[in-house]
mmCIF file of C-alpha atoms in Angstrom:
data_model
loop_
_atom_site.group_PDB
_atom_site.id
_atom_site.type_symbol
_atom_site.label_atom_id
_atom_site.label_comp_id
_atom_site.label_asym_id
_atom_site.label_seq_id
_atom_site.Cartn_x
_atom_site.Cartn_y
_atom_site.Cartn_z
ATOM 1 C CA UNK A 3 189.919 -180.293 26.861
ATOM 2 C CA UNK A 4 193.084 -178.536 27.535
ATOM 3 C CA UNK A 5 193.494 -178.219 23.386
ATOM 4 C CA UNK A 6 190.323 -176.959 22.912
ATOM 5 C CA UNK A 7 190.619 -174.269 25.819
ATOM 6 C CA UNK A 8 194.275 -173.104 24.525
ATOM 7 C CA UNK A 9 192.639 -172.652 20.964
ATOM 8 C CA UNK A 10 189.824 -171.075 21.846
ATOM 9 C CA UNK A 11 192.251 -168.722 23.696
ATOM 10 C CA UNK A 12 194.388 -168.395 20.706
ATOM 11 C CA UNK A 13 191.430 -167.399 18.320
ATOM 12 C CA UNK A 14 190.378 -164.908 20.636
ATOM 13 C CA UNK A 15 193.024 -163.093 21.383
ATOM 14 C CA UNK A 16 193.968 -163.114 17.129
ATOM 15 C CA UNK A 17 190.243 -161.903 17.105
ATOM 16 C CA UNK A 18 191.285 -159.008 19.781
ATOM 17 C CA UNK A 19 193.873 -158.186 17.991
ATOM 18 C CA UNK A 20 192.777 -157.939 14.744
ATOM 19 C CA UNK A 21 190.160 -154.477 15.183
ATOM 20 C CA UNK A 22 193.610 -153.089 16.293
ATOM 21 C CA UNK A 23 195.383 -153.848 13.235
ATOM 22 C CA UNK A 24 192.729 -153.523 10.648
ATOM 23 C CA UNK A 25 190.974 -150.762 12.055
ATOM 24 C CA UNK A 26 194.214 -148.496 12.539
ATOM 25 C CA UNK A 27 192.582 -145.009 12.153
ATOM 26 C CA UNK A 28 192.718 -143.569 8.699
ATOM 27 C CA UNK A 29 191.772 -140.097 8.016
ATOM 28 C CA UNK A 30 190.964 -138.842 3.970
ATOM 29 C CA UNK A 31 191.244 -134.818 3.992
ATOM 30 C CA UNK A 32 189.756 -133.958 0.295
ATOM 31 C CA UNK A 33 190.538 -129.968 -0.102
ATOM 32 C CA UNK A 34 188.691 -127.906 -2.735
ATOM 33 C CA UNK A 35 190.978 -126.396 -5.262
ATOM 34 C CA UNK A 36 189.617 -123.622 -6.468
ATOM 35 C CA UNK A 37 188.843 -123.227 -9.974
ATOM 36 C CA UNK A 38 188.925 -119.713 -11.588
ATOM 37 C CA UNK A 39 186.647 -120.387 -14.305
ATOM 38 C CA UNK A 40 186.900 -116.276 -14.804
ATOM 39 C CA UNK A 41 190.666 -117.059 -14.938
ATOM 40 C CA UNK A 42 190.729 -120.124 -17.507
ATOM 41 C CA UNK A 43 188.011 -118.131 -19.746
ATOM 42 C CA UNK A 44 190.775 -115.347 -20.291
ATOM 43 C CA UNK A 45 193.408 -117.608 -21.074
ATOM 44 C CA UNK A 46 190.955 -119.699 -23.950
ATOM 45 C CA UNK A 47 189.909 -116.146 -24.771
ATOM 46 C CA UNK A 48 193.544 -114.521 -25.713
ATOM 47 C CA UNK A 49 194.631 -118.109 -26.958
ATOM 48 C CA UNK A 50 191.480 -117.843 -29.207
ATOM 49 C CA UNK A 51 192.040 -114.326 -30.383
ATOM 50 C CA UNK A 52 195.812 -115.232 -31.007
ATOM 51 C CA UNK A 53 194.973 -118.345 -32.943
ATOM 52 C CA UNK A 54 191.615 -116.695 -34.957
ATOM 53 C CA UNK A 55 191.274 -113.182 -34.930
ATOM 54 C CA UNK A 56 195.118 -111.356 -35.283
ATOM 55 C CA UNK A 57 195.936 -112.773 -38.702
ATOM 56 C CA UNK A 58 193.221 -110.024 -39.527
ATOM 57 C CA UNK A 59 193.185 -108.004 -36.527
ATOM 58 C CA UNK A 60 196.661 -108.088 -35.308
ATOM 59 C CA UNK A 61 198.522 -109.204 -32.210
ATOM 60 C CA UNK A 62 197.066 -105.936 -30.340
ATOM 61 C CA UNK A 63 193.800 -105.705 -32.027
ATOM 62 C CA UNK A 64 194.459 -102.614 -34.269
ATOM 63 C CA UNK A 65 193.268 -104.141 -37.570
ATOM 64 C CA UNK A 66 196.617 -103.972 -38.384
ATOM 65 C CA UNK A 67 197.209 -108.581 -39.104
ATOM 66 C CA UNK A 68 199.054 -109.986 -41.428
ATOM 67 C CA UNK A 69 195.695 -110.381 -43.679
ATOM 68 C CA UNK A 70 194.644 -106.948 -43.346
ATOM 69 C CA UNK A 71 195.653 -105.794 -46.492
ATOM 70 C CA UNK A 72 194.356 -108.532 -48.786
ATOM 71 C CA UNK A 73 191.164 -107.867 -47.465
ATOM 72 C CA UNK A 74 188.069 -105.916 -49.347
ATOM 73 C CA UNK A 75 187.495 -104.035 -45.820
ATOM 74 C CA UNK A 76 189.740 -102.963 -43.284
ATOM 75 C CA UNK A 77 189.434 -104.802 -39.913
ATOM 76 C CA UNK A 78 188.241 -103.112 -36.948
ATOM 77 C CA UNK A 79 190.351 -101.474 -34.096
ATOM 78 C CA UNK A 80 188.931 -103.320 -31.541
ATOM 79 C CA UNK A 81 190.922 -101.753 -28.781
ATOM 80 C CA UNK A 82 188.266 -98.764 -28.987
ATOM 81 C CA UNK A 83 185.353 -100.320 -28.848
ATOM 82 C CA UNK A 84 184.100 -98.862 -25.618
ATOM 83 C CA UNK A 85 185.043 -95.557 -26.764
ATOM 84 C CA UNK A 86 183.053 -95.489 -29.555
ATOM 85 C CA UNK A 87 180.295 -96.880 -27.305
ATOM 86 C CA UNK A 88 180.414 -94.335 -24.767
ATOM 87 C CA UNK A 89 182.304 -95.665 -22.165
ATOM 88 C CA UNK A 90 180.467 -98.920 -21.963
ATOM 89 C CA UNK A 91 181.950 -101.958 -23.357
ATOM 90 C CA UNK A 92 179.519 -103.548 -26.070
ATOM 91 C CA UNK A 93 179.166 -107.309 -24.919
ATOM 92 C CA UNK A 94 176.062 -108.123 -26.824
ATOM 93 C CA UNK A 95 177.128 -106.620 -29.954
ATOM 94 C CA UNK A 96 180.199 -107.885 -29.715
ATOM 95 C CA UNK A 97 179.284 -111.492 -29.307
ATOM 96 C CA UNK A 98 176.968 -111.113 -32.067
ATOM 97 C CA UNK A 99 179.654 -109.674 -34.277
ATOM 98 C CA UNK A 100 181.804 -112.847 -33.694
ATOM 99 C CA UNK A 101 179.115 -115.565 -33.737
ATOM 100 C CA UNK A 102 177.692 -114.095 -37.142
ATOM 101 C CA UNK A 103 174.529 -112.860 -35.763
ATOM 102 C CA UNK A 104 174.612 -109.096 -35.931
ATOM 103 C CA UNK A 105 173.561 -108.066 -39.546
ATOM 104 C CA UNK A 106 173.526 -104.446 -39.612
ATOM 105 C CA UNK A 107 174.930 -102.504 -43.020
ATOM 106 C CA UNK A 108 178.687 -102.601 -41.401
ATOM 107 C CA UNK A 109 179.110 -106.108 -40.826
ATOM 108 C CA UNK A 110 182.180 -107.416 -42.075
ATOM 109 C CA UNK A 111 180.516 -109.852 -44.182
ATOM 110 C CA UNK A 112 184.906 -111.556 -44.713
ATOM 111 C CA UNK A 113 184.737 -112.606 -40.996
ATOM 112 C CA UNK A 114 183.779 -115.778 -40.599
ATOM 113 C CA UNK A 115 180.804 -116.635 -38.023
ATOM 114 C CA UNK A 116 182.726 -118.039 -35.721
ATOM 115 C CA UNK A 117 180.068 -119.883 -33.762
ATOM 116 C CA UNK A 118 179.297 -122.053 -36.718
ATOM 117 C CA UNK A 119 183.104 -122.747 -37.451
ATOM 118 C CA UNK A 120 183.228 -123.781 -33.813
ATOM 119 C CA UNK A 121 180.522 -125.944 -34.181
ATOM 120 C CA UNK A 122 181.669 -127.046 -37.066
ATOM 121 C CA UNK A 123 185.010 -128.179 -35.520
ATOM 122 C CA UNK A 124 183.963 -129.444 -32.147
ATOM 123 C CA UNK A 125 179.922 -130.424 -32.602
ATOM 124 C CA UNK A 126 179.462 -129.049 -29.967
ATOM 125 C CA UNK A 127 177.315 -126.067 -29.545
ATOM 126 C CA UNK A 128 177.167 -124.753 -26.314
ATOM 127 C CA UNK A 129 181.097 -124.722 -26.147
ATOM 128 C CA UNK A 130 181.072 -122.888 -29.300
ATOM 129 C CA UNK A 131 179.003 -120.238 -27.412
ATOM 130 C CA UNK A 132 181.117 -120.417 -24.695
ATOM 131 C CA UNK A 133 184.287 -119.657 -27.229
ATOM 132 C CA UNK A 134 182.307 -116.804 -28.138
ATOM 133 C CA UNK A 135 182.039 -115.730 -24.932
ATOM 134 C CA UNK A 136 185.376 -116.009 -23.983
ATOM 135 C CA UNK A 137 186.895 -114.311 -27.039
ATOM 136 C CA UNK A 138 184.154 -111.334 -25.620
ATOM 137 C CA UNK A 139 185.824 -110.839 -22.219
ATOM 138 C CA UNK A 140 188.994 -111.065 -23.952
ATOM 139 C CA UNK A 141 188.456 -107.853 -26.204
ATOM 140 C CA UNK A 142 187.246 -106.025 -22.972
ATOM 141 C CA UNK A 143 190.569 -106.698 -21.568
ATOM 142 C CA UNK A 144 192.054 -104.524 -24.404
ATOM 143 C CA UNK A 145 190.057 -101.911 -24.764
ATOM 144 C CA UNK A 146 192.069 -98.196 -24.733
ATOM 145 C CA UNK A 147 191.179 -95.991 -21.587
ATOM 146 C CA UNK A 148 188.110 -93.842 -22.286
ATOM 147 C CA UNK A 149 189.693 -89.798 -21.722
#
C-alpha cells in the first residue's frame, strides 16, 4: 500500500508541476507596420516612367529622350501639363492618354497604349490600371509651378 501511496504522490506532484512548466506565460505582441501605399505608388510610378516613358520623354519629362528625334511627332513636355490646364492637374486625361483611351485629333498615335502592353506582359488587368495610375501621380509630381 505504501508503493501505491508514494506513486500516487509522485504523479501528483509531476501533475502540479507540470501547468507551471508548460503553461509559463507567453505573450505574442503583433504591431501594424504601416504601409504607405501612397508612398510605394510613387516609387512604381517614377520607376515606371524611368523604365517606359523617358526614352521618348526624357529623364525630366521635357520631350527631350533619347527617341525624340526619330520620332514623326515631338513628345510632350509633360512638366506643364497643369499649366496648360489652368492650374489643375489633368488626371483623367492623363490616364487616358497613357492607357490608349483618349482619341482626340492630338493623340500621339507612336505611344504605345500602355494599359494593353501591361496587360499584355502581366495578364493581369487591374494591375495594369493600377500602373496607369501610378505613372499618373507620378507626372503630377513634376509638373512646373503655375506663375
Amino acid at each position: 500500500m505504501k508503493k501505491n501511496t508514494l506513486s500516487i504522490i509522485l504523479v501528483a506532484g509531476s501533475l502540479l508541476l507540470l501547468p507551471q512548466i508548460s503553461t509559463a506565460e507567453q505573450t505574442v505582441v503583433i504591431e501594424k507596420v504601416p504601409l504607405d501605399l501612397d508612398h510605394l505608388g510613387m516609387r512604381e510610378g517614377s520607376e515606371l516612367y524611368q523604365g517606359h516613358c523617358a526614352v521618348c520623354h526624357g529623364a525630366k519629362a521635357r520631350g527631350d529622350g533619347p527617341a525624340a528625334p526619330a520620332l514623326e511627332l515631338v513628345p510632350s513636355d509633360l512638366t506643364h501639363l497643369s499649366a496648360q490646364n489652368g492650374g489643375e492637374f489633368p488626371s483623367l486625361a492623363v490616364m487616358h492618354t497613357i492607357s490608349g483611351r483618349y482619341q482626340e485629333a492630338d493623340y500621339h498615335a507612336e505611344m504605345p497604349a500602355w494599359e494593353k502592353v501591361f496587360v499584355a506582359a502581366t495578364g493581369d488587368p487591374l494591375g495594369a490600371r493600377l500602373r496607369v495610375r501610378n505613372l499618373t501621380r507620378y507626372l503630377e509630381t513634376v509638373q512646373e509651378p503655375v506663375d
